[in-house]
PDB file of C-alpha atoms in Angstrom:
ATOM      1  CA  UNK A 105     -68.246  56.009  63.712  1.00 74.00           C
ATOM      2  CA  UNK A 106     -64.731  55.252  65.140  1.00 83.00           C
ATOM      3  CA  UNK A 107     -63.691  51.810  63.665  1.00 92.00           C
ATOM      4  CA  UNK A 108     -60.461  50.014  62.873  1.00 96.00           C
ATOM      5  CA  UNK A 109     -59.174  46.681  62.776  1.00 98.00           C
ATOM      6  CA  UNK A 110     -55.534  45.394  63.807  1.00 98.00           C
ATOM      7  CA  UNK A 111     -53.946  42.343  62.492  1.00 98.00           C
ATOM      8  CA  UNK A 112     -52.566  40.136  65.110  1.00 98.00           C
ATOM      9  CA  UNK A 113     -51.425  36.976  63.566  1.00 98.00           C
ATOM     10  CA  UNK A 114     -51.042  35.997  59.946  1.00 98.00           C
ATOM     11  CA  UNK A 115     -48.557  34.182  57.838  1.00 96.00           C
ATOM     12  CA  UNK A 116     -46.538  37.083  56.784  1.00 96.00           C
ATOM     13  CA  UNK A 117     -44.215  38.814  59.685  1.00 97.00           C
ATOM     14  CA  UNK A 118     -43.958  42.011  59.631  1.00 95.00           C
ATOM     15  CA  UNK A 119     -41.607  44.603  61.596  1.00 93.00           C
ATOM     16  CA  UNK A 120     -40.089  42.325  63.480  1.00 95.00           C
ATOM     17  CA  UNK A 121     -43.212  40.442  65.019  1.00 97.00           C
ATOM     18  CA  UNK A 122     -43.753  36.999  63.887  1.00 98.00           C
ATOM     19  CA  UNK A 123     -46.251  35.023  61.563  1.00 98.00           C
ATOM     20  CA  UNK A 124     -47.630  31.331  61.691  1.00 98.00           C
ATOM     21  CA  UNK A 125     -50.010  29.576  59.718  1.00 97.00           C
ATOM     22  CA  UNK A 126     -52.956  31.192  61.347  1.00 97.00           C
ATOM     23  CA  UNK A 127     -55.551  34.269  61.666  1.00 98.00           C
ATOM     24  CA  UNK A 128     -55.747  36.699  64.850  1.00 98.00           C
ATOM     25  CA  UNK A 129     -57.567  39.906  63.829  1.00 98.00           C
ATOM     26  CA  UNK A 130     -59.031  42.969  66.721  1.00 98.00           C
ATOM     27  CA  UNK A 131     -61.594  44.817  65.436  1.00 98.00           C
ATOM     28  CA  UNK A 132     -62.057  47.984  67.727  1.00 98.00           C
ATOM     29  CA  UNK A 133     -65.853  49.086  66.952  1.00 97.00           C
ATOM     30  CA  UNK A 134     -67.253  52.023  68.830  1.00 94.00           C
ATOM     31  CA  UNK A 135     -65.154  51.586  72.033  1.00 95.00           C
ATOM     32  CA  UNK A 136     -65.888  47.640  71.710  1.00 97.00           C
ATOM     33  CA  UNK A 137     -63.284  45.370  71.440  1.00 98.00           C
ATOM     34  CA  UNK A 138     -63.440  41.887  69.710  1.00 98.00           C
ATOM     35  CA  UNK A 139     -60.872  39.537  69.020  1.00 98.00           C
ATOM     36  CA  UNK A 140     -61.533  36.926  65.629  1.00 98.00           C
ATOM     37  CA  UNK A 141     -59.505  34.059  66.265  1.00 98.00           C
ATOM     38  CA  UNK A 142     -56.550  33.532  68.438  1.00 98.00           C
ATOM     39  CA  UNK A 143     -53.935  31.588  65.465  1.00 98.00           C
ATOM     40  CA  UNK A 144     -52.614  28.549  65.814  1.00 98.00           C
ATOM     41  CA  UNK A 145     -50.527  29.190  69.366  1.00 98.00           C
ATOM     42  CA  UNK A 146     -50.426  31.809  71.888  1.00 98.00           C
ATOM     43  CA  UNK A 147     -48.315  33.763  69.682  1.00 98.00           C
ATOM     44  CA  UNK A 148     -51.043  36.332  69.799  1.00 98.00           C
ATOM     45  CA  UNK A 149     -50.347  36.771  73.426  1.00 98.00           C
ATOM     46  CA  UNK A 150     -47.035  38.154  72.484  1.00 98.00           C
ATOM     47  CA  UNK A 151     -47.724  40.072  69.340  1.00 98.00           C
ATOM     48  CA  UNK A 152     -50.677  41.710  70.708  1.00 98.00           C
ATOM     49  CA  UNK A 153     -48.012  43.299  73.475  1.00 98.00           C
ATOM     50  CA  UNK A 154     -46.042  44.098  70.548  1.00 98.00           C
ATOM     51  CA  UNK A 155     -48.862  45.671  69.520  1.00 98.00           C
ATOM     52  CA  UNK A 156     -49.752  47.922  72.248  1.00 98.00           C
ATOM     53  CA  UNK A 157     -52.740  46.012  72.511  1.00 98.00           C
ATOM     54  CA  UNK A 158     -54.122  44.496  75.917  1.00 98.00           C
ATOM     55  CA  UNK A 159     -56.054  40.981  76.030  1.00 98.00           C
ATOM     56  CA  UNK A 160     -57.605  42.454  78.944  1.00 98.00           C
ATOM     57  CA  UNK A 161     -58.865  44.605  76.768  1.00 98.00           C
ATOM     58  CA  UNK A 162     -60.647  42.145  74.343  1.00 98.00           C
ATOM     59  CA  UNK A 163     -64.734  42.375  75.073  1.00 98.00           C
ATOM     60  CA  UNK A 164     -65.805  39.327  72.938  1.00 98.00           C
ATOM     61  CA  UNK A 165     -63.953  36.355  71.035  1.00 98.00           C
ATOM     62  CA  UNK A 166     -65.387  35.346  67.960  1.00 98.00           C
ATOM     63  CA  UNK A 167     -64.278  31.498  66.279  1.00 98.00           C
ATOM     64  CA  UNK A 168     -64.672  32.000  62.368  1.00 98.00           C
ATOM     65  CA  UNK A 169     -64.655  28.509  62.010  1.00 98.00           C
ATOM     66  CA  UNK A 170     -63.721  24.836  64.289  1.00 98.00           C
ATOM     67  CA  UNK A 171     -59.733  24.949  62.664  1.00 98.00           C
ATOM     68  CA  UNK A 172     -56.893  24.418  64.785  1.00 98.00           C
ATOM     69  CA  UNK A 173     -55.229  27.572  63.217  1.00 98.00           C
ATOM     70  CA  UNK A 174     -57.861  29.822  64.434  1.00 98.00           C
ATOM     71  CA  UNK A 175     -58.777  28.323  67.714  1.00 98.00           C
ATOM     72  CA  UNK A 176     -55.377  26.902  69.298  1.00 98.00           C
ATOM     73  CA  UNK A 177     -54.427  30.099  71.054  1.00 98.00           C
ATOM     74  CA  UNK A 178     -57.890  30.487  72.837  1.00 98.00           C
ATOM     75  CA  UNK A 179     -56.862  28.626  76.266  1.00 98.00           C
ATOM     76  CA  UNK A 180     -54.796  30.601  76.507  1.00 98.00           C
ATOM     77  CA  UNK A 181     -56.915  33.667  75.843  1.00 98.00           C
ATOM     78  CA  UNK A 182     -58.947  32.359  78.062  1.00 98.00           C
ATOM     79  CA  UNK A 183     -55.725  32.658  81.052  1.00 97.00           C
ATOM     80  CA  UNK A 184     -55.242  36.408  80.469  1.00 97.00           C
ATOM     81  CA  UNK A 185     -58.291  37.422  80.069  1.00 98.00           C
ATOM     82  CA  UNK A 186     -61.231  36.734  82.422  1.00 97.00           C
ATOM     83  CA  UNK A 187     -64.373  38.282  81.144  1.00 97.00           C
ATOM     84  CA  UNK A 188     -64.838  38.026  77.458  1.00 98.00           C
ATOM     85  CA  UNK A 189     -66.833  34.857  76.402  1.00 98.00           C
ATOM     86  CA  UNK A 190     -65.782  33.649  72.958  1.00 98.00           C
ATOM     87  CA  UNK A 191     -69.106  33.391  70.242  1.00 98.00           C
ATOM     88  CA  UNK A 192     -68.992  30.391  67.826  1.00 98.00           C
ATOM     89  CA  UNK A 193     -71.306  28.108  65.929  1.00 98.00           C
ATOM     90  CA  UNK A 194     -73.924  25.947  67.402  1.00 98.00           C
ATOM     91  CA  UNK A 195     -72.630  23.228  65.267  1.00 97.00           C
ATOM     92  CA  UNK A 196     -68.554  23.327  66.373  1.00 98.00           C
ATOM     93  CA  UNK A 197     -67.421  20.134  68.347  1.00 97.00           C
ATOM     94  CA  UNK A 198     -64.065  18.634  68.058  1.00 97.00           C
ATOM     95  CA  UNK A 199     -65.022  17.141  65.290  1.00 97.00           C
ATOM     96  CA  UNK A 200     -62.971  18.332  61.856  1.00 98.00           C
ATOM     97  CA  UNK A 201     -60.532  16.240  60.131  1.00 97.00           C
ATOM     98  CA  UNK A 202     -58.630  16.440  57.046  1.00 96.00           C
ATOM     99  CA  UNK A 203     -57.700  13.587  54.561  1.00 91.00           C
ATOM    100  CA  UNK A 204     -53.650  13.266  54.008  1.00 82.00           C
ATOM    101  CA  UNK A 205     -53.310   9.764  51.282  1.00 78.00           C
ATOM    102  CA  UNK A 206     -55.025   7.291  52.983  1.00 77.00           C
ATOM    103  CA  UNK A 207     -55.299   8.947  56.761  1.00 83.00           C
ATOM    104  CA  UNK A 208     -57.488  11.312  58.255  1.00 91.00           C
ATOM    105  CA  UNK A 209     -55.731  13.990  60.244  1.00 95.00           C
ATOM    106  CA  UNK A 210     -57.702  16.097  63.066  1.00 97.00           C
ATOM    107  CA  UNK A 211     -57.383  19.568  62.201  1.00 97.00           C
ATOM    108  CA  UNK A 212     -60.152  20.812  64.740  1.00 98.00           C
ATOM    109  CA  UNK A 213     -60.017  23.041  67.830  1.00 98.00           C
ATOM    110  CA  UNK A 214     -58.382  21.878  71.318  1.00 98.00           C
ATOM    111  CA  UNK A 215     -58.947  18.679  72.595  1.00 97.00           C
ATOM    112  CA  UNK A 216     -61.621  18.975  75.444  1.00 97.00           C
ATOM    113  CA  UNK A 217     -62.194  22.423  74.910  1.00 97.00           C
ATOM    114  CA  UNK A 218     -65.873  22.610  74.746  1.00 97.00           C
ATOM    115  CA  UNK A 219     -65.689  20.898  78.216  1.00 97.00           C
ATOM    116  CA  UNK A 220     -62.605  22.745  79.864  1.00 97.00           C
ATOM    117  CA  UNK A 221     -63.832  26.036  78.922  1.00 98.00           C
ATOM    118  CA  UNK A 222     -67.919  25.747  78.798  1.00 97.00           C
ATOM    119  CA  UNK A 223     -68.704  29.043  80.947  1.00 97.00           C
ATOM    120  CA  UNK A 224     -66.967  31.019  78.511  1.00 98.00           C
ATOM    121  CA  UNK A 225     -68.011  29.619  75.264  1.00 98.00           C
ATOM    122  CA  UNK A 226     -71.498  30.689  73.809  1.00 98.00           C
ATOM    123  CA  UNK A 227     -73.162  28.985  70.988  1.00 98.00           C
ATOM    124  CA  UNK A 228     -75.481  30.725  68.661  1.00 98.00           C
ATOM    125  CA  UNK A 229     -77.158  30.374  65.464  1.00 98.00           C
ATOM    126  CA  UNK A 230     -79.051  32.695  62.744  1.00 98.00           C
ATOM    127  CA  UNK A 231     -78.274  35.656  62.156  1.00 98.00           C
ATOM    128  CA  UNK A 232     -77.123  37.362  65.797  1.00 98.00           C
ATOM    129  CA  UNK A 233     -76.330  40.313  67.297  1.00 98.00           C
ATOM    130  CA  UNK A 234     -72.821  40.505  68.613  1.00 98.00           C
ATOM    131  CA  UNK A 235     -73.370  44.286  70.156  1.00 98.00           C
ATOM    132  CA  UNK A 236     -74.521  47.653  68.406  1.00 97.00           C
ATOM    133  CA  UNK A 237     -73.472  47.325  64.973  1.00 97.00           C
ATOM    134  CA  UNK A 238     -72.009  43.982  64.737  1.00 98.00           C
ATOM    135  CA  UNK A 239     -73.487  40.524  63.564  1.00 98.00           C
ATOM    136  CA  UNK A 240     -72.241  37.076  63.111  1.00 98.00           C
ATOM    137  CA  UNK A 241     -73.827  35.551  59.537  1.00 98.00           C
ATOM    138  CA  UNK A 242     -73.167  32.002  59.225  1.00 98.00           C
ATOM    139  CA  UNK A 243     -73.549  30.374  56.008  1.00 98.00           C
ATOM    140  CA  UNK A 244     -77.463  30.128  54.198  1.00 95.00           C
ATOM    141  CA  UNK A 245     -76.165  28.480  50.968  1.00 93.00           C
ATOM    142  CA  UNK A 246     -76.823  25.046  50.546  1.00 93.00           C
ATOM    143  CA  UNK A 247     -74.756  22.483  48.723  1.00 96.00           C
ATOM    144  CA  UNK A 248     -71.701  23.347  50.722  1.00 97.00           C
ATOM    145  CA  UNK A 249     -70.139  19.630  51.325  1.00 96.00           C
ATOM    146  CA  UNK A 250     -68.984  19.655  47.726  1.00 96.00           C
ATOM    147  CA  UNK A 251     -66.399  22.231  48.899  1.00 96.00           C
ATOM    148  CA  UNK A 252     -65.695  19.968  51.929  1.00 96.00           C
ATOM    149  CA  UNK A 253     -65.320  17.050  49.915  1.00 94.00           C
ATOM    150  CA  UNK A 254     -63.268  18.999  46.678  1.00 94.00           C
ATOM    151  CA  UNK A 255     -60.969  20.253  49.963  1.00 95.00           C
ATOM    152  CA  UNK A 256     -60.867  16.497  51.474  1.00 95.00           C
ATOM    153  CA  UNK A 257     -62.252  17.609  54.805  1.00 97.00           C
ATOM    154  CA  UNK A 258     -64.595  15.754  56.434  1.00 96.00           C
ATOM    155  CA  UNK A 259     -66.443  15.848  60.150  1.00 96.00           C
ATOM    156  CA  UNK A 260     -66.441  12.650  62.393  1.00 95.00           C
ATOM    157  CA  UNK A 261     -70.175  12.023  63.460  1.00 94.00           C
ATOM    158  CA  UNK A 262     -71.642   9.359  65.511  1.00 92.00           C
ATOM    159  CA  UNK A 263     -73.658   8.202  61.866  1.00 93.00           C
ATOM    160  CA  UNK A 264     -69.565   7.807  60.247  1.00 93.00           C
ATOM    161  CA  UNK A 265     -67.891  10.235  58.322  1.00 95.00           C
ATOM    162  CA  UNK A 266     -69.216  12.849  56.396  1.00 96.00           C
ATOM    163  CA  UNK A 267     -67.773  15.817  54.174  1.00 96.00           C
ATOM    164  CA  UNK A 268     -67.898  19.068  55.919  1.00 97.00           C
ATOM    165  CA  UNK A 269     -70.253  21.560  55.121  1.00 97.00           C
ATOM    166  CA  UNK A 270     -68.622  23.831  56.953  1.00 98.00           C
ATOM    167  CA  UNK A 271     -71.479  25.106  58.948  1.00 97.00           C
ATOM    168  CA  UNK A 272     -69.030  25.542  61.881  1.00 98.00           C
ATOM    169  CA  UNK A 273     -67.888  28.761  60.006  1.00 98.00           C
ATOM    170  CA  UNK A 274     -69.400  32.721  60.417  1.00 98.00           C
ATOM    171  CA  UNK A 275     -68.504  36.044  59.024  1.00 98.00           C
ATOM    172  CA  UNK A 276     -68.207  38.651  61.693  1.00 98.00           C
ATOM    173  CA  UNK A 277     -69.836  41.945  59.791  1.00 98.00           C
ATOM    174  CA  UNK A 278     -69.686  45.805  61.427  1.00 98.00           C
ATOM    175  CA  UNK A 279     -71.061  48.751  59.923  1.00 97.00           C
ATOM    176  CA  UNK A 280     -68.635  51.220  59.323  1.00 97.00           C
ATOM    177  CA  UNK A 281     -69.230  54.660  57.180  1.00 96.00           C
ATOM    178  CA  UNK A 282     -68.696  53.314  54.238  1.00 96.00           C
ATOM    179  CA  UNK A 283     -70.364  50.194  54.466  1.00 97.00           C
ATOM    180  CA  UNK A 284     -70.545  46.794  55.801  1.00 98.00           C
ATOM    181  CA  UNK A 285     -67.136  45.166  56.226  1.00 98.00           C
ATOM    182  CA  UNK A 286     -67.462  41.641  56.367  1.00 98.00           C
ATOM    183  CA  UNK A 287     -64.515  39.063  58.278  1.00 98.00           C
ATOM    184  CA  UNK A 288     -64.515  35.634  57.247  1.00 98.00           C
ATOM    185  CA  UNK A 289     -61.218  34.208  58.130  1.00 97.00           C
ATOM    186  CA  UNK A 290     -60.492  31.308  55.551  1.00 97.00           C
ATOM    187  CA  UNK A 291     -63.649  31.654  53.587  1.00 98.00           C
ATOM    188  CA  UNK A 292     -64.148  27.692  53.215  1.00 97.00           C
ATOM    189  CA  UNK A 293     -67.792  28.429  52.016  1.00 97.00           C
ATOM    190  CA  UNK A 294     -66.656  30.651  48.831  1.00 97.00           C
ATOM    191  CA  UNK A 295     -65.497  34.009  49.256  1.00 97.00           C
ATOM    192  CA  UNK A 296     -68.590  35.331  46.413  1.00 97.00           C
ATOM    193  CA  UNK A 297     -70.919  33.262  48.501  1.00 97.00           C
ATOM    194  CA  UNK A 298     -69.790  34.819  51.378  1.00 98.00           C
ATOM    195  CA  UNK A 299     -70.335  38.715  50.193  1.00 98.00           C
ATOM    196  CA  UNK A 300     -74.031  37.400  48.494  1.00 97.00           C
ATOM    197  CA  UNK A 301     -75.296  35.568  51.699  1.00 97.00           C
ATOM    198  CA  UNK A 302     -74.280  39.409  53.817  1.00 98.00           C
ATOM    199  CA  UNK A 303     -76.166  41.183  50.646  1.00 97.00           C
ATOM    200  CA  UNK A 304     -79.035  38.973  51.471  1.00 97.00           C
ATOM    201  CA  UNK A 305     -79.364  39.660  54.703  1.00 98.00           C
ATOM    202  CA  UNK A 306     -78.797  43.277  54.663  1.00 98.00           C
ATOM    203  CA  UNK A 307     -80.240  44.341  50.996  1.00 97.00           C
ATOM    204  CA  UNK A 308     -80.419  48.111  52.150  1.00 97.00           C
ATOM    205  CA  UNK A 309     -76.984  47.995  52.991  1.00 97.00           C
ATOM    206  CA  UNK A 310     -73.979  48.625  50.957  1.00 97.00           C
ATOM    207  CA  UNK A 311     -70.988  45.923  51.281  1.00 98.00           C
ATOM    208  CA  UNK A 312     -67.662  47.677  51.523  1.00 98.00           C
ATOM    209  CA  UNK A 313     -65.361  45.498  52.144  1.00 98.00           C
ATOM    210  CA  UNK A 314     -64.386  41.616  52.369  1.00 98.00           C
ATOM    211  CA  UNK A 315     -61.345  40.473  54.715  1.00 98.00           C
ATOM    212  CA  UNK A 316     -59.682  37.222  55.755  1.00 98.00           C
ATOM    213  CA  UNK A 317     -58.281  34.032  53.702  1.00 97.00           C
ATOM    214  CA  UNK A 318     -60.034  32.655  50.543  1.00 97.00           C
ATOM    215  CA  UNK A 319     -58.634  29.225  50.869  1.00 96.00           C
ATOM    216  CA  UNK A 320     -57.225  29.292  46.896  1.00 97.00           C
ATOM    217  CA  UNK A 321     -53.556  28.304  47.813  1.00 95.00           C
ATOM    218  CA  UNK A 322     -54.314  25.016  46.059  1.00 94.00           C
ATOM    219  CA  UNK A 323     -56.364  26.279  43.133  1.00 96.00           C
ATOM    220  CA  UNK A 324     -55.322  26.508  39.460  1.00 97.00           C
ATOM    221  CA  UNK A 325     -54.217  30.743  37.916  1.00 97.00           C
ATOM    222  CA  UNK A 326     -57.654  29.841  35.980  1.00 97.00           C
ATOM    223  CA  UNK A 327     -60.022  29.124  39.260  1.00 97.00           C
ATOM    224  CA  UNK A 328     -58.204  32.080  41.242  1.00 97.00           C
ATOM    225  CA  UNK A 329     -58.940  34.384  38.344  1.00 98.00           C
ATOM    226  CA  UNK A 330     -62.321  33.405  38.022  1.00 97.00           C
ATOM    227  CA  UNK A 331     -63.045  33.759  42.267  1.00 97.00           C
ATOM    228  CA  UNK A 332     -61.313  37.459  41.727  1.00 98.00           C
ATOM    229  CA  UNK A 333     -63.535  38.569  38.524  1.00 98.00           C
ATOM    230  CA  UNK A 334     -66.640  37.216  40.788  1.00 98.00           C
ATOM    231  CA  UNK A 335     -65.573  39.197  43.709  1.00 98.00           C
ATOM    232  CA  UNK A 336     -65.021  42.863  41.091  1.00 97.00           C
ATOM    233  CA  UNK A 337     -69.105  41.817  40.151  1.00 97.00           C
ATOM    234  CA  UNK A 338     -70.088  41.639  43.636  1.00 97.00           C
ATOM    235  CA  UNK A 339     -69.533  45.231  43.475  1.00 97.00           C
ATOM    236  CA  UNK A 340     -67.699  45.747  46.732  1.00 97.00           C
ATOM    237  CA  UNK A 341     -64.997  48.735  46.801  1.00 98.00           C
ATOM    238  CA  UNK A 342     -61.882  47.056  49.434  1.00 98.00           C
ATOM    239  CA  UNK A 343     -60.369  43.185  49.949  1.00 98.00           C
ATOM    240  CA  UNK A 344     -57.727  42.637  51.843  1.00 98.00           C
ATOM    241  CA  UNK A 345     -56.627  39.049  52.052  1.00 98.00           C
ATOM    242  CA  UNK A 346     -53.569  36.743  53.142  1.00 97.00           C
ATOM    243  CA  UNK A 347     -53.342  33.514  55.156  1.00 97.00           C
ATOM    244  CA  UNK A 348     -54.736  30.307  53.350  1.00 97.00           C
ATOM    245  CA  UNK A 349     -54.567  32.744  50.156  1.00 97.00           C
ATOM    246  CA  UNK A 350     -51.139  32.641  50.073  1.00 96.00           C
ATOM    247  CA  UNK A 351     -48.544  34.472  47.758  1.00 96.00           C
ATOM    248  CA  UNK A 352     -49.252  33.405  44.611  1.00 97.00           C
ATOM    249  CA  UNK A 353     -52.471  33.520  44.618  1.00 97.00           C
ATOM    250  CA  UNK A 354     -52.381  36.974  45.940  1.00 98.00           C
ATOM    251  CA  UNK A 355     -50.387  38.032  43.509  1.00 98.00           C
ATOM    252  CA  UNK A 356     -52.851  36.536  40.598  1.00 98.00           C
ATOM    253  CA  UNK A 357     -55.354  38.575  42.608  1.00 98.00           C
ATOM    254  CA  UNK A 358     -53.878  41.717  42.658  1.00 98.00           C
ATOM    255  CA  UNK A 359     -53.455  41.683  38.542  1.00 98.00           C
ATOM    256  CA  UNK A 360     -57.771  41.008  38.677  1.00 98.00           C
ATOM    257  CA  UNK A 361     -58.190  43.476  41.251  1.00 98.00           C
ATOM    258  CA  UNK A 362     -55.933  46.264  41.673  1.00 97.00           C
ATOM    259  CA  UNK A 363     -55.823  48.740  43.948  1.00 97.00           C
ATOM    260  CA  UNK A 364     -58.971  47.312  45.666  1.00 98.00           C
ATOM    261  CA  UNK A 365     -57.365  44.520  47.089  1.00 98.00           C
ATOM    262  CA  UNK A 366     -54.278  44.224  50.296  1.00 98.00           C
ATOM    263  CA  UNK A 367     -52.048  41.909  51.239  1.00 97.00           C
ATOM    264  CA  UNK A 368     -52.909  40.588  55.174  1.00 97.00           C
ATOM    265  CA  UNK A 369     -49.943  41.250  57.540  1.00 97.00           C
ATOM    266  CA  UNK A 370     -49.138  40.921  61.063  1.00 98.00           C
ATOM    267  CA  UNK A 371     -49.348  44.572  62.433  1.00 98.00           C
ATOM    268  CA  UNK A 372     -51.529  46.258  59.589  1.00 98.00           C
ATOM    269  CA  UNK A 373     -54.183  48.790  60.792  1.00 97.00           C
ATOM    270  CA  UNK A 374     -57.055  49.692  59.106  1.00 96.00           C
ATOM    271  CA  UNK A 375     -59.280  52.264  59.515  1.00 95.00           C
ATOM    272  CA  UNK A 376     -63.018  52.437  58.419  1.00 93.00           C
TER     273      UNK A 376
END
């Protein structure tokens, strides 16, 4: 089973291509192309050329989540590319905002996106089939607007304001010969949640690997070294994170976990 996955965007340059605060990952699965995210401008556009990669390429576009970082570069996706639909959430609207002192700041996806670009945006929900060998899992725990409201994010709804229970966000998961690897760009829903709700729904399958952001930039050595000694009892054998992880909490990381886990960077390949 040929598969391999590309990073496009992250925060960490590399080579001589450029970072932003944002995701772009291509996942080439069995002659299928998908693009996760787009980052947080069209700087994909340029470090996918970079690359050697085409956007015309790209057979589906999957939003991990309703973020601005993840979803800002799809218009112009959209522009380059005319035949791949991108696969989100029944739940994402324009809707996400974060709380900064006494304001709340919109941190969602393009203004009038949804409307703009409806022909090539597909909602779905449950558990679906992307293509052969490739799901989108959104979240099954419940509970999840404490996170929202521990993070200070919240979704505008016509009842008021309510904390975000993130059920905008998915994990794109492709089986690979050595397991399931599971994408989940920022992880807002916990990244051990994450790895049990893809155990759940595939118990005869063995989870290989976990990569994307775990959100811990702003989380004490104490809570990032618990989240790592979870993630060593989930039993999985690879991690590779970066983005909202961040440096230091990567680096806290990599004393828990070792050789299984990899630091995110624009232009790292990996092969399954």
């Amino acid at each position: 089973m040929n598969n391999k996955m590309t990073v496009i965007v992250d925060n960490t340059p590399n080579n001589g291509i450029k970072g932003e605060w944002g995701l772009s990952i291509l996942v080439e699965h069995d002659g299928r192309n998908i693009l996760v995210d787009a980052g947080a401008s069209d700087l994909f556009v340029e470090n996918m050329k970079a690359l050697g990669k085409r956007i015309t390429d790209v057979d589906y576009g999957v939003l991990s989540h309703a973020h601005y970082d993840h979803a800002n570069g799809i218009p112009r996706f959209f522009m380059e590319n005319k035949k791949a639909k991108f696969y989100l959430r029944e739940t994402t609207a324009e809707n996400c905002y974060a709380k900064k002192l006494i304001f709340r700041k919109y941190i969602g996806i393009p203004k009038n996106m949804t409307k703009n670009y409806a022909d090539r945006l597909e909602y779905v929900s449950g558990d679906y089939t992307l293509c052969e060998g490739v799901y989108l899992i959104p979240h099954k725990i419940k509970g999840l607007e404490k996170i929202g409201k521990r993070e200070m994010m919240y979704q505008k709804t016509k009842e008021g304001w309510k904390q975000d229970n993130f059920s905008h966000e998915q994990s794109l998961v492709f089986e690979t010969d050595k397991g399931l690897v599971i994408i989940n760009s920022c992880s807002h829903g916990g990244a051990v949640n994450i790895i049990n709700e893809v155990k759940k729904t595939f118990p005869d399958k063995h989870i290989y690997g976990l990569v994307g952001g775990f959100h811990l930039f702003n989380k004490t050595e104490g809570e990032i070294r618990k989240v790592s000694r979870n993630i060593l009892d989930t039993g999985i054998d690879y991690v590779c994170t970066g983005h909202c992880t961040k440096d230091r909490a990567y680096s806290i990381m990599k004393e828990e976990l070792g050789d299984k886990l990899e630091q995110l960077r624009v232009g790292l390949v990996i092969e399954f």
